[in-house]
Amino acid sequence: MSEATLATEVIDKRKGGLIGQLDEFWRYFRENRGAVGGLLFFLFICLVALLADLISPFGPYEQFRDALLVPPLWEDGGDSRFLLGTDAVGRDILSRLIHGSRYSLFVGCIVVSLSLIVGITVGLIAGVVGGTLDTIIMRLMDIILAFPSLLLALALVAVLGPSLTNAMIAIAIIQQPHYVRLTRAAVLGEKNKDYVMAARVAGVGRARLMFVTILPNCLAPLIVQAALSFSTAILDAAALGFLGMGAQPPTPEWGTMLADAREFIERAWWVVTLPGIAILLTVLAINLMGDGLRDALDPKLKRS
Amino acid sequence: MLAFLLKRIGLLIPTFIGVTIAAFSFIRLLPGDPVLLMAGERGLTPERHAQLLKQFGFDRPLYEQYFEYLWGAFNGDLGNSLVTKKPVLTEFFTLFPATIELSVCAIIFATALGIPAGIIAGIRRGTTFDHSVMGTALIGYSMPIFWWGLLLIMFFSGIMKWTPVAGRISLIYFFPPVTGFMLIDSLLSGQKGAFTSALSHLILPTIVLGTIPLAVIARQTRSAMLEVLSEDYVRTARAKGLPPIRVIAVHALRNALIPVITTIGLQVGVLLGGAILTETIFSWPGIGKWMVDSISRRDYPSVQGGLLMIAAIVMIVNLIVDLMYGLINPKIRHTG
């Protein structure tokens, strides 16, 4: 035993275990400059969301009756109090955008955790148990996939009632099939490999087999999917807010802020433009990160 | 091929039944009494309430109601809209051509730009062109399209005054719909300027709806191209001394486009989902806007009928794509 350990130490100088894996992952990830940029911007948004109360100049609901539709500072008529101007009822747009980051990140986190937990469990069950249960689960997922996702989310919110919580539930449901399918496909790929067979022969129970033996080897595609669906969740939640079926006014959610922006197209570009830029940059950063994750985790592309 | 066809259709039947159950459950899942929901704010006398319950069949067992609904659906009866009192299916087919026209234009826009951009980016991998195409595609892919629409309206309609803001054609033109497609109808009407007007109304919505498919198609074409270019038969063709243009156009492209065609086909769901936002922004009288309006007007039979019809259309188109893929690629046909 001690000899064997010694031998590996001599031959393999790479760090072992989780740290080694992370180290290897980071080496691939940092090669992708876009991904690192995305990660930095994402961390910046997280920081903004955490410190929203400290860094925002005003409260998100605070109204200044003397300053309606004030343009940003650098435009003619700008007010030094309001860097990015104010909206139609005199609220500071910068403060609302800063607080809005909380909602978007919150939506992303909740939706991704919900769909990861449920999707992985259901997918594992479908893959490991197989048979009729598998067929039923996959047909259910097909039914969800038959509807355009935003339409289904709209209909679900119509049933549940429009609110941010219900929008998150609806978005988690429409994202379910992707996780279930990915997990199931990965499980089917791993299921008949020798190490699973060995675990079976050793008498490992089904639950342990699913979560401890097989799952860790199926994680790579799921991590990538989680990153991509984080951004889809933010986009969908903003779209629902825009249609009046997500977060309700006066919540400073970015999509909701755009809901009545249309009437200001002709006279107040900043009311229309800024919340959209916030959505676009956040989603773009996450997608850049997701692409980097995919390249770093996809063994097909690794040239080691 | 026949076995493949039957198998695919066989797989579709349980899904379709599931979709009808989902659409059927929709009204019944709404919290509260369905009749009271339909009655809205006005309220009802108890007698009228009982009468309506009976009329809509809500007093009978669920499975009976479901089979009646299914029977009606197969006979083209999806109930009547609560707002206009017209049959839901008639409403749907009156508005559907507007959505098809917009979606077809969007997919043509996305394909015509996305495939060449993807091919060139793939051939010139690592160049500035490649980086800028992929960067733009990633931005397009991350775009909140409702905001993108507002921006385009603000710039092209508001500042430049180039394009109209909303609708399908200027109000000064009027002609009876023949095909329901404004571009064709305006040509048939023979009125001067009608076609130009219809076209100018179509441009911005087409760009907005086509943006995400464009990004997806460009990315997919590039990666398919890269994959094919590293294949042995491409190297062989090059080694034989074939002109590079021939290697790319004949050997590489034909194989690279197979997954791209599938991707284009699978954009149908994306288009119908995107139509909800695009049509709302541009007041485009199609089914997307109709669904949003129906939801906010609590016109539940319309929502229910629309859900069923849209899901059926998506499923049929996906089936066609699947079959076409099987036709092009024998590997899928025999193993799938």
XYZ file of C-alpha atoms in Angstrom:
640
model
C 0.000 0.000 0.000
C 2.664 2.474 1.011
C 4.726 1.469 -1.979
C 1.838 2.156 -4.325
C 1.306 5.588 -2.815
C 4.953 6.316 -3.187
C 4.883 5.279 -6.818
C 1.985 7.580 -7.704
C 3.717 10.414 -5.963
C 6.770 9.966 -8.086
C 4.938 9.574 -11.397
C 2.028 11.953 -10.979
C 3.027 15.383 -9.790
C -0.421 16.890 -10.421
C -2.516 17.764 -7.423
C -5.058 15.101 -6.674
C -8.683 15.225 -5.587
C -11.056 18.114 -5.868
C -8.387 20.802 -5.700
C -6.571 19.192 -8.587
C -9.736 19.095 -10.653
C -10.491 22.713 -9.918
C -6.918 23.612 -10.734
C -7.132 21.853 -14.087
C -10.502 23.439 -14.791
C -9.157 26.894 -14.043
C -6.212 26.390 -16.396
C -8.609 25.759 -19.280
C -11.099 28.417 -18.225
C -8.629 31.285 -17.942
C -7.404 30.735 -21.492
C -10.761 32.028 -22.681
C -10.513 35.779 -22.213
C -14.210 36.338 -22.892
C -15.151 33.867 -20.194
C -12.894 35.528 -17.640
C -14.346 38.921 -18.575
C -17.834 37.490 -18.175
C -16.920 36.069 -14.786
C -15.510 39.405 -13.606
C -18.608 41.295 -14.736
C -20.837 38.707 -13.094
C -18.924 39.059 -9.830
C -19.306 42.831 -10.154
C -23.097 42.472 -10.510
C -23.147 40.157 -7.494
C -21.244 42.760 -5.500
C -23.640 45.492 -6.624
C -26.597 43.363 -5.585
C -25.058 42.608 -2.177
C -24.174 46.217 -1.463
C -27.266 47.743 -3.099
C -28.402 49.514 0.060
C -24.982 51.021 0.636
C -24.059 52.168 -2.847
C -27.355 53.319 -4.327
C -27.770 57.073 -3.928
C -31.498 56.853 -3.138
C -34.103 54.260 -2.280
C -35.631 52.452 -5.285
C -39.109 53.758 -4.434
C -38.114 57.269 -3.394
C -39.869 59.902 -5.531
C -38.732 63.419 -6.305
C -41.798 65.365 -7.360
C -39.665 68.252 -8.562
C -37.596 66.055 -10.866
C -39.765 64.090 -13.299
C -38.030 62.606 -16.381
C -34.757 64.371 -15.669
C -32.193 63.307 -18.310
C -28.829 61.781 -17.358
C -26.114 64.029 -16.015
C -24.256 64.522 -19.303
C -27.369 65.607 -21.232
C -28.729 69.166 -21.319
C -30.919 69.670 -18.285
C -29.273 66.914 -16.266
C -29.372 67.137 -12.481
C -26.206 66.447 -10.500
C -28.239 64.398 -8.010
C -29.321 61.876 -10.648
C -26.437 60.356 -12.579
C -28.655 58.343 -14.943
C -31.715 60.583 -14.769
C -35.149 59.914 -13.326
C -38.284 58.176 -14.566
C -41.807 59.504 -15.101
C -42.625 59.652 -11.391
C -39.272 61.083 -10.357
C -37.438 57.999 -9.133
C -33.669 57.804 -9.569
C -32.962 55.311 -12.357
C -29.479 54.407 -11.116
C -30.858 53.422 -7.705
C -33.592 51.366 -9.318
C -31.116 49.609 -11.612
C -28.840 48.819 -8.664
C -31.704 47.333 -6.690
C -32.983 45.569 -9.805
C -29.803 43.484 -9.948
C -31.010 41.741 -6.792
C -34.186 40.564 -8.485
C -32.423 39.250 -11.577
C -29.782 37.343 -9.620
C -32.429 36.075 -7.217
C -34.541 34.787 -10.112
C -31.508 33.102 -11.667
C -30.424 31.441 -8.418
C -33.868 30.188 -7.444
C -34.770 28.924 -10.907
C -31.449 27.161 -11.403
C -31.475 25.535 -7.967
C -35.086 24.430 -8.335
C -34.554 22.963 -11.787
C -31.229 21.392 -10.817
C -32.638 19.640 -7.759
C -35.859 18.441 -9.360
C -34.409 17.853 -12.825
C -31.431 15.817 -11.609
C -33.551 13.686 -9.292
C -36.173 12.980 -11.945
C -33.529 12.386 -14.615
C -31.593 9.997 -12.382
C -34.730 8.064 -11.579
C -35.671 7.852 -15.249
C -32.185 6.712 -16.223
C -31.492 4.261 -13.419
C -34.937 2.736 -12.916
C -35.886 2.724 -16.605
C -38.916 0.834 -17.901
C -42.419 2.242 -17.709
C -41.495 4.962 -15.253
C -38.837 6.199 -17.666
C -41.352 6.278 -20.528
C -43.897 8.189 -18.475
C -41.336 10.756 -17.315
C -39.968 11.330 -20.799
C -43.431 11.705 -22.334
C -44.278 14.268 -19.648
C -41.153 16.199 -20.588
C -42.154 15.992 -24.273
C -45.486 17.579 -23.382
C -43.744 20.503 -21.709
C -41.416 20.847 -24.699
C -44.351 20.901 -27.144
C -45.251 24.401 -25.967
C -43.073 27.389 -26.809
C -41.460 28.071 -23.446
C -42.496 31.689 -22.997
C -46.094 30.839 -23.931
C -46.238 28.039 -21.376
C -44.727 30.310 -18.738
C -47.380 32.928 -19.542
C -50.186 30.397 -19.270
C -48.808 29.022 -15.999
C -48.558 32.508 -14.548
C -52.131 33.146 -15.680
C -53.157 30.105 -13.641
C -51.010 30.912 -10.606
C -51.539 34.677 -10.670
C -48.996 37.267 -11.787
C -46.122 37.766 -9.316
C -42.370 37.322 -9.251
C -42.604 34.115 -7.210
C -45.059 32.546 -9.619
C -42.988 33.675 -12.579
C -39.996 31.880 -11.059
C -42.025 28.712 -10.517
C -43.289 28.858 -14.109
C -39.789 29.386 -15.499
C -38.415 26.538 -13.385
C -41.119 24.261 -14.808
C -40.432 25.161 -18.432
C -36.696 24.561 -17.915
C -37.225 21.175 -16.299
C -37.110 19.009 -19.460
C -33.600 20.131 -20.404
C -32.174 19.007 -17.066
C -34.116 15.761 -17.032
C -33.043 14.873 -20.569
C -29.402 15.759 -19.975
C -29.202 13.821 -16.712
C -30.946 10.823 -18.195
C -28.711 10.779 -21.252
C -25.581 11.032 -19.084
C -26.843 8.279 -16.783
C -27.556 5.973 -19.723
C -23.997 6.587 -20.893
C -22.507 5.722 -17.505
C -24.919 3.044 -16.353
C -23.260 0.071 -18.018
C -19.677 1.001 -17.267
C -17.594 -1.294 -15.132
C -17.400 0.878 -12.044
C -21.194 1.021 -11.793
C -21.375 -2.718 -12.229
C -18.739 -3.134 -9.528
C -20.716 -0.937 -7.155
C -23.825 -2.971 -7.905
C -22.075 -6.234 -7.271
C -20.750 -4.838 -4.003
C -24.390 -4.420 -2.993
C -24.733 -0.648 -3.135
C -28.322 0.508 -2.719
C -30.205 2.265 -5.494
C -30.214 5.729 -3.938
C -26.486 5.598 -3.218
C -25.863 4.219 -6.694
C -27.721 7.153 -8.237
C -26.411 10.052 -6.180
C -22.973 8.897 -5.072
C -21.734 6.536 -7.759
C -23.216 7.825 -11.018
C -24.103 11.477 -10.481
C -20.576 12.899 -9.976
C -19.616 11.556 -13.398
C -22.575 13.240 -15.089
C -22.029 16.711 -13.715
C -20.106 18.425 -16.527
C -23.006 18.927 -18.970
C -25.289 19.849 -16.077
C -22.978 22.631 -14.906
C -22.900 24.103 -18.400
C -26.681 23.829 -18.652
C -27.044 25.527 -15.267
C -24.970 28.500 -16.436
C -26.936 28.823 -19.674
C -30.303 28.471 -17.983
C -29.326 31.088 -15.408
C -29.249 33.604 -18.258
C -32.413 32.257 -19.901
C -34.185 32.541 -16.553
C -33.200 36.205 -16.244
C -34.384 36.895 -19.816
C -37.678 35.055 -19.339
C -38.381 36.727 -16.004
C -37.704 40.120 -17.585
C -39.975 39.246 -20.518
C -42.756 38.201 -18.138
C -42.253 41.416 -16.177
C -42.408 43.373 -19.423
C -45.727 41.705 -20.302
C -47.082 42.542 -16.842
C -47.067 38.897 -15.730
C -43.911 38.895 -13.596
C -42.787 41.220 -10.849
C -45.433 43.889 -10.389
C -44.840 47.655 -10.398
C -43.382 49.492 -8.580
C -40.832 46.673 -8.052
C -37.547 47.825 -9.619
C -37.221 44.632 -11.684
C -35.494 45.432 -15.001
C -38.168 43.928 -17.263
C -40.980 45.522 -15.277
C -39.201 48.880 -15.538
C -39.477 48.558 -19.323
C -43.170 47.662 -19.269
C -44.426 51.204 -19.661
C -41.277 52.553 -21.292
C -42.895 52.528 -24.725
C -44.698 55.803 -24.217
C -41.381 57.532 -23.516
C -39.686 56.462 -26.736
C -40.103 59.913 -28.233
C -39.070 62.017 -25.251
C -36.968 60.110 -22.714
C -34.533 57.641 -24.280
C -32.848 56.897 -20.961
C -36.022 55.398 -19.462
C -36.172 52.982 -22.419
C -32.489 52.264 -22.893
C -30.878 51.798 -19.489
C -32.824 48.867 -17.977
C -32.358 46.954 -21.249
C -28.614 47.540 -21.200
C -28.536 46.161 -17.658
C -30.367 43.004 -18.771
C -28.241 42.585 -21.898
C -24.888 43.013 -20.116
C -25.793 40.645 -17.284
C -27.093 37.959 -19.636
C -24.125 38.426 -21.961
C -21.656 38.049 -19.088
C -23.306 34.835 -17.947
C -23.394 33.443 -21.479
C -19.703 34.242 -21.968
C -19.025 32.408 -18.729
C -21.185 29.512 -19.876
C -19.242 29.207 -23.123
C -15.979 29.162 -21.169
C -17.354 26.520 -18.816
C -18.386 24.378 -21.745
C -14.974 24.601 -23.364
C -13.213 23.863 -20.075
C -15.442 20.954 -19.099
C -16.056 19.319 -22.459
C -13.572 16.448 -22.643
C -13.961 16.261 -26.424
C -12.316 19.637 -26.813
C -9.549 19.052 -24.266
C -6.181 18.516 -25.858
C -4.071 17.364 -22.949
C -38.296 4.493 -43.905
C -41.937 3.540 -43.336
C -41.081 1.888 -40.032
C -39.201 5.016 -38.995
C -42.184 7.164 -39.976
C -44.679 5.022 -38.070
C -42.438 4.928 -35.012
C -42.096 8.691 -34.932
C -45.846 9.204 -35.325
C -46.451 6.563 -32.659
C -44.244 8.492 -30.259
C -46.221 11.618 -30.977
C -49.660 10.273 -30.065
C -49.167 10.020 -26.281
C -47.570 13.462 -26.289
C -50.497 14.880 -28.207
C -52.980 13.335 -25.783
C -50.929 14.835 -22.964
C -51.113 18.229 -24.623
C -54.902 18.012 -24.896
C -55.073 17.074 -21.204
C -52.827 20.043 -20.374
C -54.994 22.419 -22.404
C -58.163 20.899 -20.931
C -56.877 21.228 -17.368
C -55.917 24.835 -17.955
C -59.358 26.324 -17.224
C -59.968 23.881 -14.398
C -56.661 24.658 -12.714
C -57.535 28.318 -12.406
C -58.268 29.079 -8.789
C -61.938 29.649 -8.106
C -65.180 28.774 -9.818
C -64.778 28.719 -13.626
C -68.235 30.193 -14.223
C -67.628 33.039 -11.794
C -64.272 33.640 -13.458
C -65.932 33.946 -16.834
C -68.676 36.156 -15.469
C -66.048 38.571 -14.269
C -66.869 41.521 -12.072
C -70.595 41.673 -12.755
C -71.543 38.755 -10.571
C -74.348 36.250 -11.101
C -77.660 35.225 -9.625
C -77.576 31.679 -8.172
C -80.069 30.483 -10.830
C -77.993 31.832 -13.699
C -74.929 30.313 -12.048
C -76.482 26.863 -11.957
C -77.708 27.250 -15.522
C -74.243 28.211 -16.784
C -72.621 25.365 -14.853
C -74.923 22.997 -16.686
C -74.448 24.725 -20.022
C -70.656 24.415 -19.887
C -70.921 20.923 -18.464
C -68.967 21.730 -15.313
C -71.452 19.729 -13.231
C -70.531 16.429 -14.907
C -67.630 14.120 -14.046
C -64.197 15.279 -15.226
C -63.536 12.410 -17.630
C -66.877 13.029 -19.379
C -65.983 16.689 -19.731
C -62.572 15.754 -21.105
C -63.915 13.396 -23.740
C -66.458 15.958 -24.801
C -63.672 18.520 -25.096
C -61.537 16.092 -27.091
C -64.438 15.236 -29.377
C -65.112 18.918 -29.942
C -61.425 19.598 -30.628
C -61.277 16.877 -33.263
C -64.373 18.335 -34.914
C -62.866 21.792 -34.973
C -64.866 23.108 -32.027
C -62.669 24.770 -29.421
C -65.458 26.805 -27.841
C -66.239 30.481 -28.222
C -64.247 33.495 -27.167
C -65.751 35.168 -24.119
C -64.942 38.598 -25.508
C -65.935 38.458 -29.174
C -68.312 35.453 -28.839
C -66.867 34.118 -32.099
C -65.513 30.535 -32.335
C -61.940 30.352 -31.059
C -60.778 28.431 -34.104
C -62.109 31.107 -36.484
C -60.297 33.785 -34.521
C -57.140 31.721 -34.550
C -57.137 31.206 -38.298
C -57.983 34.859 -38.980
C -54.886 35.954 -37.062
C -52.561 33.080 -37.869
C -51.472 34.270 -41.374
C -50.053 37.453 -39.819
C -47.866 35.353 -37.530
C -46.816 33.008 -40.348
C -45.897 35.955 -42.557
C -43.777 37.477 -39.807
C -42.166 34.163 -38.835
C -41.338 33.197 -42.413
C -39.724 36.569 -43.042
C -37.795 36.280 -39.778
C -36.452 32.834 -40.578
C -35.499 33.905 -44.119
C -33.670 36.895 -42.628
C -31.926 34.681 -40.061
C -30.933 31.994 -42.572
C -29.819 34.360 -45.323
C -27.473 36.165 -42.947
C -26.625 33.410 -40.480
C -25.469 30.635 -42.823
C -22.988 32.708 -44.886
C -21.676 34.415 -41.747
C -21.220 31.048 -40.019
C -19.517 29.486 -43.051
C -17.027 32.322 -43.474
C -16.347 32.462 -39.736
C -15.692 28.713 -39.776
C -13.324 28.896 -42.748
C -11.454 31.892 -41.370
C -11.272 30.560 -37.838
C -9.419 32.807 -35.417
C -9.467 35.879 -37.670
C -10.968 39.232 -36.744
C -13.977 38.388 -38.907
C -14.560 35.176 -36.975
C -14.263 36.947 -33.626
C -16.610 39.738 -34.609
C -19.240 37.364 -36.040
C -19.143 35.186 -32.945
C -19.167 38.211 -30.640
C -22.177 39.664 -32.443
C -23.892 36.284 -32.373
C -23.389 36.013 -28.632
C -24.855 39.484 -28.147
C -27.818 38.546 -30.347
C -28.257 35.357 -28.351
C -28.285 37.320 -25.079
C -30.677 39.977 -26.358
C -33.894 40.727 -24.501
C -35.840 41.027 -27.757
C -38.650 43.139 -26.315
C -36.063 45.783 -25.484
C -34.329 45.363 -28.847
C -37.677 46.102 -30.522
C -38.122 49.257 -28.450
C -34.608 50.397 -29.369
C -35.187 49.840 -33.081
C -38.491 51.719 -32.926
C -36.804 54.541 -31.045
C -34.038 54.848 -33.616
C -35.596 54.004 -36.985
C -39.130 55.227 -36.376
C -38.520 57.943 -33.809
C -35.281 59.590 -34.845
C -34.814 58.639 -38.511
C -38.559 58.507 -39.335
C -37.844 55.687 -41.763
C -40.293 53.031 -40.693
C -43.789 53.053 -39.219
C -44.209 52.231 -35.532
C -46.968 49.643 -35.474
C -49.445 47.543 -37.404
C -49.190 45.683 -40.699
C -50.035 48.369 -43.256
C -50.835 52.057 -43.374
C -54.489 52.838 -42.584
C -54.993 54.643 -45.894
C -54.980 51.318 -47.726
C -57.884 49.009 -47.467
C -58.594 45.806 -49.335
C -60.298 42.555 -48.393
C -57.875 39.832 -47.243
C -57.452 37.129 -49.897
C -54.575 35.030 -48.592
C -54.189 36.776 -45.239
C -50.556 37.520 -46.090
C -50.245 41.273 -46.310
C -47.356 41.242 -48.783
C -49.294 39.100 -51.259
C -52.649 40.766 -50.654
C -51.200 44.220 -51.150
C -49.768 43.147 -54.505
C -53.062 41.565 -55.536
C -55.019 44.682 -54.599
C -53.119 46.635 -57.233
C -53.176 49.770 -55.097
C -50.189 51.986 -55.590
C -47.817 52.043 -52.644
C -49.653 49.346 -50.717
C -46.862 46.794 -51.096
C -44.190 49.257 -50.040
C -46.246 50.185 -47.027
C -46.713 46.550 -46.027
C -43.014 45.885 -46.518
C -41.927 48.852 -44.429
C -44.200 47.698 -41.613
C -42.622 44.274 -41.759
C -38.930 45.207 -41.599
C -38.449 45.979 -37.895
C -40.563 43.105 -36.548
C -38.669 40.745 -38.861
C -35.314 41.898 -37.499
C -36.495 41.641 -33.897
C -38.010 38.190 -34.273
C -35.100 36.961 -36.409
C -32.326 38.077 -34.055
C -32.131 35.029 -31.792
C -32.550 32.474 -34.625
C -29.884 34.394 -36.553
C -27.441 34.081 -33.660
C -28.234 30.405 -33.143
C -27.911 29.580 -36.856
C -24.608 31.453 -37.227
C -23.083 29.692 -34.207
C -24.369 26.293 -35.297
C -23.164 26.730 -38.892
C -19.708 27.738 -37.718
C -19.287 24.800 -35.375
C -20.664 22.339 -37.960
C -18.241 23.786 -40.499
C -15.295 23.428 -38.120
C -16.220 19.844 -37.393
C -16.524 18.906 -41.049
C -13.337 20.701 -42.072
C -11.307 18.467 -39.753
C -12.739 15.279 -41.306
C -10.531 12.917 -43.264
C -12.498 13.209 -46.496
C -11.936 16.943 -46.563
C -8.220 16.387 -46.100
C -8.298 13.808 -48.867
C -10.099 16.203 -51.175
C -7.510 18.849 -50.422
C -4.668 16.395 -50.920
C -6.084 15.457 -54.302
C -5.454 19.058 -55.249
C -9.060 20.139 -55.627
C -9.527 23.907 -55.661
C -10.305 25.138 -52.109
C -13.632 26.608 -53.179
C -14.735 23.207 -54.461
C -13.640 21.453 -51.292
C -15.652 23.854 -49.216
C -18.716 24.167 -51.414
C -19.086 20.523 -52.379
C -17.355 18.357 -49.817
C -17.651 20.300 -46.601
C -20.783 22.381 -46.943
C -23.175 19.610 -47.897
C -22.386 17.673 -44.765
C -22.100 20.682 -42.524
C -25.582 21.857 -43.439
C -27.374 18.738 -42.188
C -27.361 19.741 -38.502
C -27.986 23.343 -39.530
C -31.210 22.391 -41.311
C -32.377 20.653 -38.151
C -31.531 23.729 -36.130
C -33.555 25.912 -38.487
C -36.500 23.549 -38.195
C -36.321 23.585 -34.420
C -36.560 27.383 -34.375
C -40.319 27.144 -34.919
C -40.992 26.979 -31.200
C -38.571 29.839 -30.632
C -40.319 31.893 -33.320
C -43.803 31.297 -31.912
C -42.548 32.173 -28.431
C -40.735 35.244 -29.731
C -43.849 36.252 -31.655
C -45.552 36.890 -28.307
C -43.080 39.662 -27.495
C -42.511 40.949 -31.029
C -46.196 41.218 -31.846
C -46.927 42.935 -28.556
C -44.277 45.585 -29.180
C -45.267 46.263 -32.789
C -49.046 45.844 -32.282
C -48.858 43.142 -34.927
C -52.284 41.470 -35.149
C -51.105 37.846 -34.935
C -51.649 34.986 -32.515
C -48.852 36.021 -30.165
C -50.489 39.325 -29.349
C -53.865 37.602 -29.320
C -52.644 35.160 -26.659
C -51.267 37.953 -24.469
C -54.465 39.974 -24.869
C -56.603 36.920 -24.158
C -54.668 36.217 -20.969
C -54.985 39.777 -19.734
C -58.689 39.920 -20.721
C -59.261 36.603 -18.933
C -60.660 35.154 -22.139
C -59.851 31.620 -21.037
C -61.432 29.611 -23.879
C -59.245 31.558 -26.304
C -56.127 30.902 -24.219
C -57.002 27.230 -23.990
C -57.673 26.898 -27.725
C -54.581 28.873 -28.606
C -52.378 26.703 -26.373
C -53.678 23.547 -28.016
C -53.316 24.866 -31.567
C -49.819 26.254 -31.049
C -48.588 23.076 -29.383
C -50.094 21.001 -32.214
C -48.341 23.163 -34.809
C -44.997 22.960 -33.024
C -45.330 19.177 -32.757
C -46.221 18.742 -36.420
C -43.353 20.931 -37.597
C -40.922 19.104 -35.317
C -42.168 15.809 -36.739
C -41.561 17.047 -40.274
C -38.057 18.199 -39.325
C -37.399 14.838 -37.715
C -38.568 12.958 -40.801
C -36.524 15.176 -43.097
C -33.489 14.545 -40.944
C -34.121 10.818 -41.215
C -34.416 11.220 -44.967
C -31.080 13.043 -45.264
C -29.197 10.999 -42.716
C -29.692 7.206 -42.917
C -27.819 6.661 -39.630
C -30.675 8.266 -37.700
C -33.308 6.376 -39.667
C -31.913 2.990 -38.792
C -30.951 3.514 -35.171
C -33.558 6.008 -34.034
